[in-house]
CSV table of C-alpha atoms in Angstrom, one decimal:
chain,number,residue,atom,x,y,z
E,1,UNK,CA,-13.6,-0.4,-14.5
E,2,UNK,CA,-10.8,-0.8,-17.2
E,3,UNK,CA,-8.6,-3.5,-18.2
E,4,UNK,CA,-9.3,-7.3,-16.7
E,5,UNK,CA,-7.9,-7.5,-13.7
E,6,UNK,CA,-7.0,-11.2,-11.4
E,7,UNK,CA,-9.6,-10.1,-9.2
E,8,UNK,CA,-10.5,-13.4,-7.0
E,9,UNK,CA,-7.3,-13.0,-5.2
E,10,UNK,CA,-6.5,-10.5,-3.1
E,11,UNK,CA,-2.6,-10.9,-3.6
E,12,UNK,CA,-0.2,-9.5,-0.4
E,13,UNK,CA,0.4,-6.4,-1.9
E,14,UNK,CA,1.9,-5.0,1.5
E,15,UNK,CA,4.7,-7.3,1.7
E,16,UNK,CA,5.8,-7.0,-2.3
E,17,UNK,CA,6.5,-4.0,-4.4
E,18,UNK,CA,3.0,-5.2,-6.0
E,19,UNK,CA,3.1,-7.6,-6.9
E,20,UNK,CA,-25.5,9.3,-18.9
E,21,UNK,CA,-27.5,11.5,-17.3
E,22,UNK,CA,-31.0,10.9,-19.5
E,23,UNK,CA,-34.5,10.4,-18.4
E,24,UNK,CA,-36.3,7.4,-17.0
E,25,UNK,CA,-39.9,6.4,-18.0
E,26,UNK,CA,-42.1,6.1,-14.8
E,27,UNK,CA,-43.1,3.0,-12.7
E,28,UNK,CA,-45.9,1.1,-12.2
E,29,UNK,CA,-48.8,3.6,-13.2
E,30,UNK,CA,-52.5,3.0,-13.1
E,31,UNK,CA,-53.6,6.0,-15.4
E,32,UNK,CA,-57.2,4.8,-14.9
E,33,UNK,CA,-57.8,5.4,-18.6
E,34,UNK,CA,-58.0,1.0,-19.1
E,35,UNK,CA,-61.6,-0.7,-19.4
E,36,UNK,CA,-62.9,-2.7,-16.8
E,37,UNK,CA,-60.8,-3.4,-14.1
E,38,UNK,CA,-57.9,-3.5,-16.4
E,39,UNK,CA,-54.6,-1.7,-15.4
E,40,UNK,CA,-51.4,-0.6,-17.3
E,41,UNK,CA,-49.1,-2.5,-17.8
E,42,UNK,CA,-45.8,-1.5,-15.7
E,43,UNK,CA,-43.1,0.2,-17.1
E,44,UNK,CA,-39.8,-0.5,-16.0
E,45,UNK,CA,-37.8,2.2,-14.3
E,46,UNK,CA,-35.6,3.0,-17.3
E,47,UNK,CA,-36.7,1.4,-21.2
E,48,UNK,CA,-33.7,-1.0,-22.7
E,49,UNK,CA,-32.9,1.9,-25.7
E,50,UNK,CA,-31.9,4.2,-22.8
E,51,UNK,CA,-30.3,1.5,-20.9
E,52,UNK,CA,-28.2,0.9,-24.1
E,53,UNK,CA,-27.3,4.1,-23.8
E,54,UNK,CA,-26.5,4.3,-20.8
E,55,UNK,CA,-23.9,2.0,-20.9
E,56,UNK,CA,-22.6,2.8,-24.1
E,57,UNK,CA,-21.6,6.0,-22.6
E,58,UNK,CA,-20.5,4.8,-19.6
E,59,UNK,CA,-18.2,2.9,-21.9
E,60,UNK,CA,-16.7,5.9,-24.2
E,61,UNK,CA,-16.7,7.7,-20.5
E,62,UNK,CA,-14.8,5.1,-18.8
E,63,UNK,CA,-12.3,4.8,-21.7
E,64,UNK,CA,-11.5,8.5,-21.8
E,65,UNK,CA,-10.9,8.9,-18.0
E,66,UNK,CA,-8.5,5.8,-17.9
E,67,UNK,CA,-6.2,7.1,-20.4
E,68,UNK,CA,-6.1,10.7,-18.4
E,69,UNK,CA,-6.4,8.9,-14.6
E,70,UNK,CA,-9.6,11.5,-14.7
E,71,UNK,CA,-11.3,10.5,-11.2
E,72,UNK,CA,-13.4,13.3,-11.8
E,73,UNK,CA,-14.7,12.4,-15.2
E,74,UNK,CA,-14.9,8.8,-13.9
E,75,UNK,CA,-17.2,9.8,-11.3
E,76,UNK,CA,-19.9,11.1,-13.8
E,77,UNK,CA,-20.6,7.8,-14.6
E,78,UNK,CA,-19.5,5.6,-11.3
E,79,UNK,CA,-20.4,4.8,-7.9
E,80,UNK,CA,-20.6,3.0,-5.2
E,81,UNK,CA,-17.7,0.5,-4.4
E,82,UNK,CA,-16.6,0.2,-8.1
E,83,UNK,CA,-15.7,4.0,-7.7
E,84,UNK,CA,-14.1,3.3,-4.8
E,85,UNK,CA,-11.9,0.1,-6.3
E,86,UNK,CA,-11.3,2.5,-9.1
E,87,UNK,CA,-9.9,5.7,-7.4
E,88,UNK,CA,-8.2,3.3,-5.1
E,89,UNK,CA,-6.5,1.8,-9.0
E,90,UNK,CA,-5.9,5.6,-10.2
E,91,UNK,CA,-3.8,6.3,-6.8
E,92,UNK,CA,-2.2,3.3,-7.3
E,93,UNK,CA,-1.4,3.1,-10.9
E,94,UNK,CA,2.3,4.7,-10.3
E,95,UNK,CA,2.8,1.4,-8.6
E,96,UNK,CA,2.1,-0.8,-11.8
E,97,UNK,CA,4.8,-2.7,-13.8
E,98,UNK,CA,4.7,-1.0,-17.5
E,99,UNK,CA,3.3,-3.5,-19.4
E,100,UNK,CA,0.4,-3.4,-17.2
E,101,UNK,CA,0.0,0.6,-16.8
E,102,UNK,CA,-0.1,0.1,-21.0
E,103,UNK,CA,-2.9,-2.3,-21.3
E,104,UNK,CA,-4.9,-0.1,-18.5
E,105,UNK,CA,-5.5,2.7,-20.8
E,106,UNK,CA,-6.7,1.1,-23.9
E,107,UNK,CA,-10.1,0.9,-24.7
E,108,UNK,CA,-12.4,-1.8,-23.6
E,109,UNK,CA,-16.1,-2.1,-24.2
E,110,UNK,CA,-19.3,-3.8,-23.3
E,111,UNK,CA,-21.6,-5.3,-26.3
E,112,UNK,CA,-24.7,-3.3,-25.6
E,113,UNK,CA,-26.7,-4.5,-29.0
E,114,UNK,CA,-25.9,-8.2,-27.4
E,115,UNK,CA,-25.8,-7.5,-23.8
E,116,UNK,CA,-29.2,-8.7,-21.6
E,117,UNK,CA,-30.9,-6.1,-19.6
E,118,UNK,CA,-32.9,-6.7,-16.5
E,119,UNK,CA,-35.1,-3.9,-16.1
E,120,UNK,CA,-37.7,-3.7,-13.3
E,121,UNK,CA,-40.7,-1.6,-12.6
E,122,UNK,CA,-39.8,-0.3,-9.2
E,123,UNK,CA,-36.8,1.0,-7.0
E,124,UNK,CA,-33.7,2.7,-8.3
E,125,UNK,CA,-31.4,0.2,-10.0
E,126,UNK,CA,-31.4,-2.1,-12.8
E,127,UNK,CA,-29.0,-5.1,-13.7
E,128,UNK,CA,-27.0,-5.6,-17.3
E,129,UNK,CA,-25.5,-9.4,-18.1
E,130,UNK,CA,-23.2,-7.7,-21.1
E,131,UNK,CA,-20.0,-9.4,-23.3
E,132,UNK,CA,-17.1,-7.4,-23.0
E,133,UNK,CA,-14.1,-7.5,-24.6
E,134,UNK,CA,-10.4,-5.7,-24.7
E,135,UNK,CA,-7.0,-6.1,-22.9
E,136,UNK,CA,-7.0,-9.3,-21.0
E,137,UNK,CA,-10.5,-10.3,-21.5
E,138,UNK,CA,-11.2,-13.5,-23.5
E,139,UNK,CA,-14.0,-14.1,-25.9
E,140,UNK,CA,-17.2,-14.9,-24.1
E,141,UNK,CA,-16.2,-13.4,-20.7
E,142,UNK,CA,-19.6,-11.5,-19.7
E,143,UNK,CA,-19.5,-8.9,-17.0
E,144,UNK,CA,-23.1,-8.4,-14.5
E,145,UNK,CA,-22.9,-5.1,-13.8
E,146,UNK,CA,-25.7,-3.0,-11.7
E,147,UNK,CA,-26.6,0.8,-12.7
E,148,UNK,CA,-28.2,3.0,-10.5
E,149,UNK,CA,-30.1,6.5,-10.7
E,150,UNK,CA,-27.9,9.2,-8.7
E,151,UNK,CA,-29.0,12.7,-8.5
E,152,UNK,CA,-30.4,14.9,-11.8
E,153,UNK,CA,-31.8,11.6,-13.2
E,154,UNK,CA,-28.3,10.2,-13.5
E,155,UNK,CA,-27.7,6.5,-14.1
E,156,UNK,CA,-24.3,5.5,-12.7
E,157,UNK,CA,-22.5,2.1,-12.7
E,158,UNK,CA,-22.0,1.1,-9.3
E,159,UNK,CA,-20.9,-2.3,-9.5
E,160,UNK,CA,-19.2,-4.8,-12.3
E,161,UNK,CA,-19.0,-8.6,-11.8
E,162,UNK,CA,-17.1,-10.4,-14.2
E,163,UNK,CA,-19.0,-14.0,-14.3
E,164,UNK,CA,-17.7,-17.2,-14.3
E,165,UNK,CA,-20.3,-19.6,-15.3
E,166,UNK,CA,-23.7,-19.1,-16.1
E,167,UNK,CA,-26.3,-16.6,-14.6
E,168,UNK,CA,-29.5,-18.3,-13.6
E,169,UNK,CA,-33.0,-17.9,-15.0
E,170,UNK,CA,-34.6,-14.3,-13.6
E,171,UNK,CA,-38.3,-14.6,-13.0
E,172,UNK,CA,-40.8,-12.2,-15.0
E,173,UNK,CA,-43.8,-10.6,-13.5
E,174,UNK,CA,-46.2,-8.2,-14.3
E,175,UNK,CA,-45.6,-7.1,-17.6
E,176,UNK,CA,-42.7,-9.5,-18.3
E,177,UNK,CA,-40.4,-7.3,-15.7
E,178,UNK,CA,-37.9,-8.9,-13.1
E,179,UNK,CA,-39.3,-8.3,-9.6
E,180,UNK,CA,-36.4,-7.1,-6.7
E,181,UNK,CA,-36.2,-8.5,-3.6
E,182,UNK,CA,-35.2,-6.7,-0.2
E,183,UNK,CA,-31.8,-6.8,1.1
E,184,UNK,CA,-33.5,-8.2,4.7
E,185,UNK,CA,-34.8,-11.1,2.4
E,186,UNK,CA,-34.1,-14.7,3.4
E,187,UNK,CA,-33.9,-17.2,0.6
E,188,UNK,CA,-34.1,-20.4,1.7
E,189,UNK,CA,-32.1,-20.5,5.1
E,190,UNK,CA,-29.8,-17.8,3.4
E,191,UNK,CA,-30.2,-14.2,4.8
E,192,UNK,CA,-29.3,-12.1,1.8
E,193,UNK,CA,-27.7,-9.3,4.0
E,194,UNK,CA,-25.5,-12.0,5.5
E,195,UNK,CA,-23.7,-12.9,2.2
E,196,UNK,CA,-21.0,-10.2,2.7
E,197,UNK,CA,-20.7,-12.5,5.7
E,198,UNK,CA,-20.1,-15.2,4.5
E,199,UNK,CA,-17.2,-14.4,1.9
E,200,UNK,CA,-15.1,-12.8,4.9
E,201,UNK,CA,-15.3,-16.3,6.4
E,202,UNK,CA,-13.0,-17.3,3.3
E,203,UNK,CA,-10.6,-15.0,3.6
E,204,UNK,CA,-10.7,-15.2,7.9
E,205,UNK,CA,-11.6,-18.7,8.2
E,206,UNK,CA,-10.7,-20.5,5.4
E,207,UNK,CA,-14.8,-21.0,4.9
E,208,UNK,CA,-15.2,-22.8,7.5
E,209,UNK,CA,-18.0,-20.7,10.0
E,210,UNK,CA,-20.1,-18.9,8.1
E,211,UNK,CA,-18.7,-19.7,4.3
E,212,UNK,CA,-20.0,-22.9,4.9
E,213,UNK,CA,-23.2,-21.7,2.7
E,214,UNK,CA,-20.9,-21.3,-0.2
E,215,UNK,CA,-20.8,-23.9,-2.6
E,216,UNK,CA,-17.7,-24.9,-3.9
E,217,UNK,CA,-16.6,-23.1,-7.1
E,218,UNK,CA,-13.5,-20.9,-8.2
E,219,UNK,CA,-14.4,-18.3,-6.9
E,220,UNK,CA,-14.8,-20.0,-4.0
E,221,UNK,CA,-11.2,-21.7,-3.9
E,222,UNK,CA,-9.2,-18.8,-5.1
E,223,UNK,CA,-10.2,-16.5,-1.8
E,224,UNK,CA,-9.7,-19.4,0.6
E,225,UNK,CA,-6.2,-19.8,-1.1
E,226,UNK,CA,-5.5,-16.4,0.0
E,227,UNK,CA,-6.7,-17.5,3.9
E,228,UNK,CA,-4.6,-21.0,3.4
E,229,UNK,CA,-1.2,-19.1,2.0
E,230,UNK,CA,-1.4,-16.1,4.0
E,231,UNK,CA,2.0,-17.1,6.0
E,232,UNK,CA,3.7,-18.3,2.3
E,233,UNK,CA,5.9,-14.9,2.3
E,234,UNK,CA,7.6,-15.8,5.8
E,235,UNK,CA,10.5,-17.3,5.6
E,236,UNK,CA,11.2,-20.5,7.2
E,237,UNK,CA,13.8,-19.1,9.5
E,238,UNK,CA,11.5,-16.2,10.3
E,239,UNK,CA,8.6,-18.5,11.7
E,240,UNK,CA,7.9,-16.9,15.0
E,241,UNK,CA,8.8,-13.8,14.0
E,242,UNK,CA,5.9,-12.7,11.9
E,243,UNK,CA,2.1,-13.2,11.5
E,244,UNK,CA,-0.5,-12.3,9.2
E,245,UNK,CA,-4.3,-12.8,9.3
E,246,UNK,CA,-7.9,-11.5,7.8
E,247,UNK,CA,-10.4,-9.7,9.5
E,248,UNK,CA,-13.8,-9.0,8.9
E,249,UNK,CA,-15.3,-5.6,8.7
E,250,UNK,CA,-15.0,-4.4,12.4
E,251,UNK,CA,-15.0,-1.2,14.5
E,252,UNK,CA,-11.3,-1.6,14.9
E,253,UNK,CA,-10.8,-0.3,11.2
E,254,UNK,CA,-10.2,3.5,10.7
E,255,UNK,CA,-13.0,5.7,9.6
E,256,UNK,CA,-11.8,6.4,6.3
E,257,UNK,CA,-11.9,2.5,5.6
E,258,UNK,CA,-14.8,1.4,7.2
E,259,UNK,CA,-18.1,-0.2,4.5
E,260,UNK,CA,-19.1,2.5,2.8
E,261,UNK,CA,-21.2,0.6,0.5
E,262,UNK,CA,-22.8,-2.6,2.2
E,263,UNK,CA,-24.8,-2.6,-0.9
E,264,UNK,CA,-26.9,-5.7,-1.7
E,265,UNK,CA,-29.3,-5.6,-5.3
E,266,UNK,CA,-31.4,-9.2,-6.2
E,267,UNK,CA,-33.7,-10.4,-8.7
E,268,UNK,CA,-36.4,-13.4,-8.0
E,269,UNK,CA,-35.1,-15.9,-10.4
E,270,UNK,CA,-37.0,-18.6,-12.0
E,271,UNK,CA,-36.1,-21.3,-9.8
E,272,UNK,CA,-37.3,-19.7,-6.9
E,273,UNK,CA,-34.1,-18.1,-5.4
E,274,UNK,CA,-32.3,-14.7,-6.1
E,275,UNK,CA,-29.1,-13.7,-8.4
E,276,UNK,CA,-27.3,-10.8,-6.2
E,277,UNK,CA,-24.5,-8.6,-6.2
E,278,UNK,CA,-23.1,-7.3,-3.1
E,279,UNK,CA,-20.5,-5.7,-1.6
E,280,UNK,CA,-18.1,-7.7,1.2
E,281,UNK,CA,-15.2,-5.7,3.3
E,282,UNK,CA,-12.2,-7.6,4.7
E,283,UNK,CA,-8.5,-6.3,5.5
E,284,UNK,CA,-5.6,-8.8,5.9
E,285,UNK,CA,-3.4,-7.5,9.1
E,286,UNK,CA,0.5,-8.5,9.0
E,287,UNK,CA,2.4,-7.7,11.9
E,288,UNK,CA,5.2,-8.6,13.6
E,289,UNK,CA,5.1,-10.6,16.9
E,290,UNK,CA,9.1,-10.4,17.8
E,291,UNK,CA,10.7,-7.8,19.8
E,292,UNK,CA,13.0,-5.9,17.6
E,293,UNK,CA,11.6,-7.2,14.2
E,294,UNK,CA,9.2,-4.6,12.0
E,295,UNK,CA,6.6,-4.9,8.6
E,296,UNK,CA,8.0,-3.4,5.0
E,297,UNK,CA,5.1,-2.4,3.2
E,298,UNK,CA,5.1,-3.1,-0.4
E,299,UNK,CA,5.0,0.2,-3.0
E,300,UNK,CA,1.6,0.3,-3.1
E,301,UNK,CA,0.8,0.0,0.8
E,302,UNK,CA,3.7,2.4,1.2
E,303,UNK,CA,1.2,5.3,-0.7
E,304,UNK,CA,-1.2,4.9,2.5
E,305,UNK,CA,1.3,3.9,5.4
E,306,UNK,CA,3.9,6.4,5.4
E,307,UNK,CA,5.7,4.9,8.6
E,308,UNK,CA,9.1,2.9,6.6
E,309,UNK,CA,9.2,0.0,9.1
E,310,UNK,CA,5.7,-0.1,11.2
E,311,UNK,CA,5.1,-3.0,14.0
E,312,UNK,CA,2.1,-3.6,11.5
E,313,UNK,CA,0.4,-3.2,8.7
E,314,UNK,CA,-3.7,-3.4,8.0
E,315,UNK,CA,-4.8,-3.3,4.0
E,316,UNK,CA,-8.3,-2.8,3.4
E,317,UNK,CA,-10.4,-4.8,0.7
E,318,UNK,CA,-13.0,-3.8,-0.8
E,319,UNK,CA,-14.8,-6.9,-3.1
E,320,UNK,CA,-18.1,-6.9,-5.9
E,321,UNK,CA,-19.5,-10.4,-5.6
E,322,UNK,CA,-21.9,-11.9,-7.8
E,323,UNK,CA,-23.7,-14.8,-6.4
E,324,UNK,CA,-26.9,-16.8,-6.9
E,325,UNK,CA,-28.7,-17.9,-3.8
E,326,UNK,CA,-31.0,-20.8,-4.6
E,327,UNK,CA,-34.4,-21.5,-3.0
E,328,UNK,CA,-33.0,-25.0,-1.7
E,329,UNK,CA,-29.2,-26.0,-1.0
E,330,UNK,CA,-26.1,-23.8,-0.8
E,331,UNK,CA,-25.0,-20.7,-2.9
E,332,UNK,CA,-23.2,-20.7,-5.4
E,333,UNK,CA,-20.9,-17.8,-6.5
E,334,UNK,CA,-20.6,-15.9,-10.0
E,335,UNK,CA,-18.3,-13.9,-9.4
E,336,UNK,CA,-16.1,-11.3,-6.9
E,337,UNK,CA,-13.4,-8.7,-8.0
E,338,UNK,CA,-11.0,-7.9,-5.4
E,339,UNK,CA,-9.0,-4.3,-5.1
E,340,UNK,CA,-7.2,-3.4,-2.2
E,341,UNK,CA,-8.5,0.5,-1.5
E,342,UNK,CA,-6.3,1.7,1.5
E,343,UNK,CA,-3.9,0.7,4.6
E,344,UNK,CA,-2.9,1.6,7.6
């Protein structure tokens, strides 16, 4: 995580030159010291003064290793997918116009005092809706972000969402805490292990298989511009010549690139749905379909494909949504940062 980044669209950066550890109260316990029948209350599986810490040293963290490109001090304090989009943004920094490589380093942060923490009694994760501000953010952009415990008691951030619009309602239970759903849920007639799904279908189908349980939103346009213009960077006179398309997460992608975190974390809300954050997969493929004709990958491409002038080139995506999925009608999206994390 560092400076704002145009996240909602992939961009065809093969074809341009680029364009704390602390300790966690318990759950639910039943010390059988309560009259009656009577049971504790639960405890959630960190309190909100460590979860404040937590993420204001995930901040100071964060701010340190971007100005040093420290992927090792970066990954005392991230995982999961936003790890992997930010090695992938260290390896590729080199690649950066100046002016961009300048706002990267300076310091951002997340409002902790002002920031909302959802903090339930069981599993291993918890959810933050937190103002941030710095380089390229405007006032009142919030990021959703999701912390989870890692080994030595060791909460990490493992995904950020920058939200556009407004996060629904979450549901309190026992004791006031948010109550997590399965990933093998089914909201509705949504699955919420199909959502990855169904943002691929954007980006392969223009939306129009299994992205049809998207609502319509910004997010939603902005990846199924990058399906409609995928072709924009052929040239008339090269029609024919060259084609490029989006696949899904498949078999076909090397091992290095294939989901590493098909992560899924959701919240009941109040309305009877769930607000999620997941992790989707896609690679856009350009390749030539001539005789005689070949791909030149773009600067950043060219630091994974070391071939000058392949038949083809395959960039792999790895993209943080943010959605909520409503007990009735179709799903409406928060939110999805975009990094491209390898080719081949």
């Amino acid at each position: 995580m560092g400076t704002k980044k145009t996240a909602i669209s992939t961009a065809a950066a093969g074809l341009t030159a680029l364009l704390l550890a602390t300790g966690c109260s318990g759950g639910s316990d039943d010390d059988g010291e309560g009259a009656g029948d009577e049971r504790a209350q639960p405890r959630p599986v960190i309190s909100e003064g460590q979860a404040r810490k937590v993420l204001e040293r995930y901040v100071e963290t964060n701010n340190a290793a971007n100005a040093a490109l420290d992927r090792k001090a970066l990954g005392e304090v991230e995982g999961g997918a936003l790890y992997q989009q930010s090695q992938a943004q260290y390896r590729q920094f080199p690649t950066y116009e100046k002016k961009y490589q300048s706002l990267y380093k300076k310091p951002f942060r997340y409002r902790a005092d002002e920031a909302r923490y959802y903090l339930p009694a069981r599993g291993d994760w918890y959810m933050v809706d937190a103002p941030v501000e710095g380089p390229g953010y405007d006032e009142g952009d919030r990021s959703l972000l999701v912390f989870q415990r890692a080994g030595g008691g060791t909460w990490k951030n493992v995904a950020s969402v920058g939200i556009q619009g407004r996060i629904p309602e979450v549901a309190r239970g026992d004791g006031g805490l948010p109550t997590v759903l399965p990933a093998d849920t089914e909201v509705g007639a949504t699955a919420l292990d199909g959502l990855d799904d169904a943002v691929n279908d954007l980006y392969v189908s223009g939306g129009k298989k299994d992205g049809k349980v998207l609502a319509d939103s910004e997010v939603r346009r902005n990846m199924v511009k990058d399906h409609s213009t995928r072709r924009d960077w052929i040239r008339p006179e090269h029609d024919g010549y060259f084609e490029t398309e989006f696949e899904s997460e498949n078999r076909k992608w090397d091992d290095a690139y294939k989901p590493a975190f098909p992560d899924v974390y959701a919240l009941r809300t109040a309305d009877g749905g769930a607000l999620t954050v997941f992790n989707s997969y896609d690679a856009r493929v350009d390749f030539a379909i001539r005789p005689g004709f070949h791909i030149i990958p773009g600067d950043a491409t060219s630091l994974y494909v070391k071939e000058k002038e392949p038949l083809g080139v395959r960039e792999y995506y790895a993209v943080q949504n943010a959605a909520h999925v409503p007990d009735k009608g179709k799903v409406q999206q928060l939110g999805g940062e975009v990094e491209m994390i390898g080719a081949s």
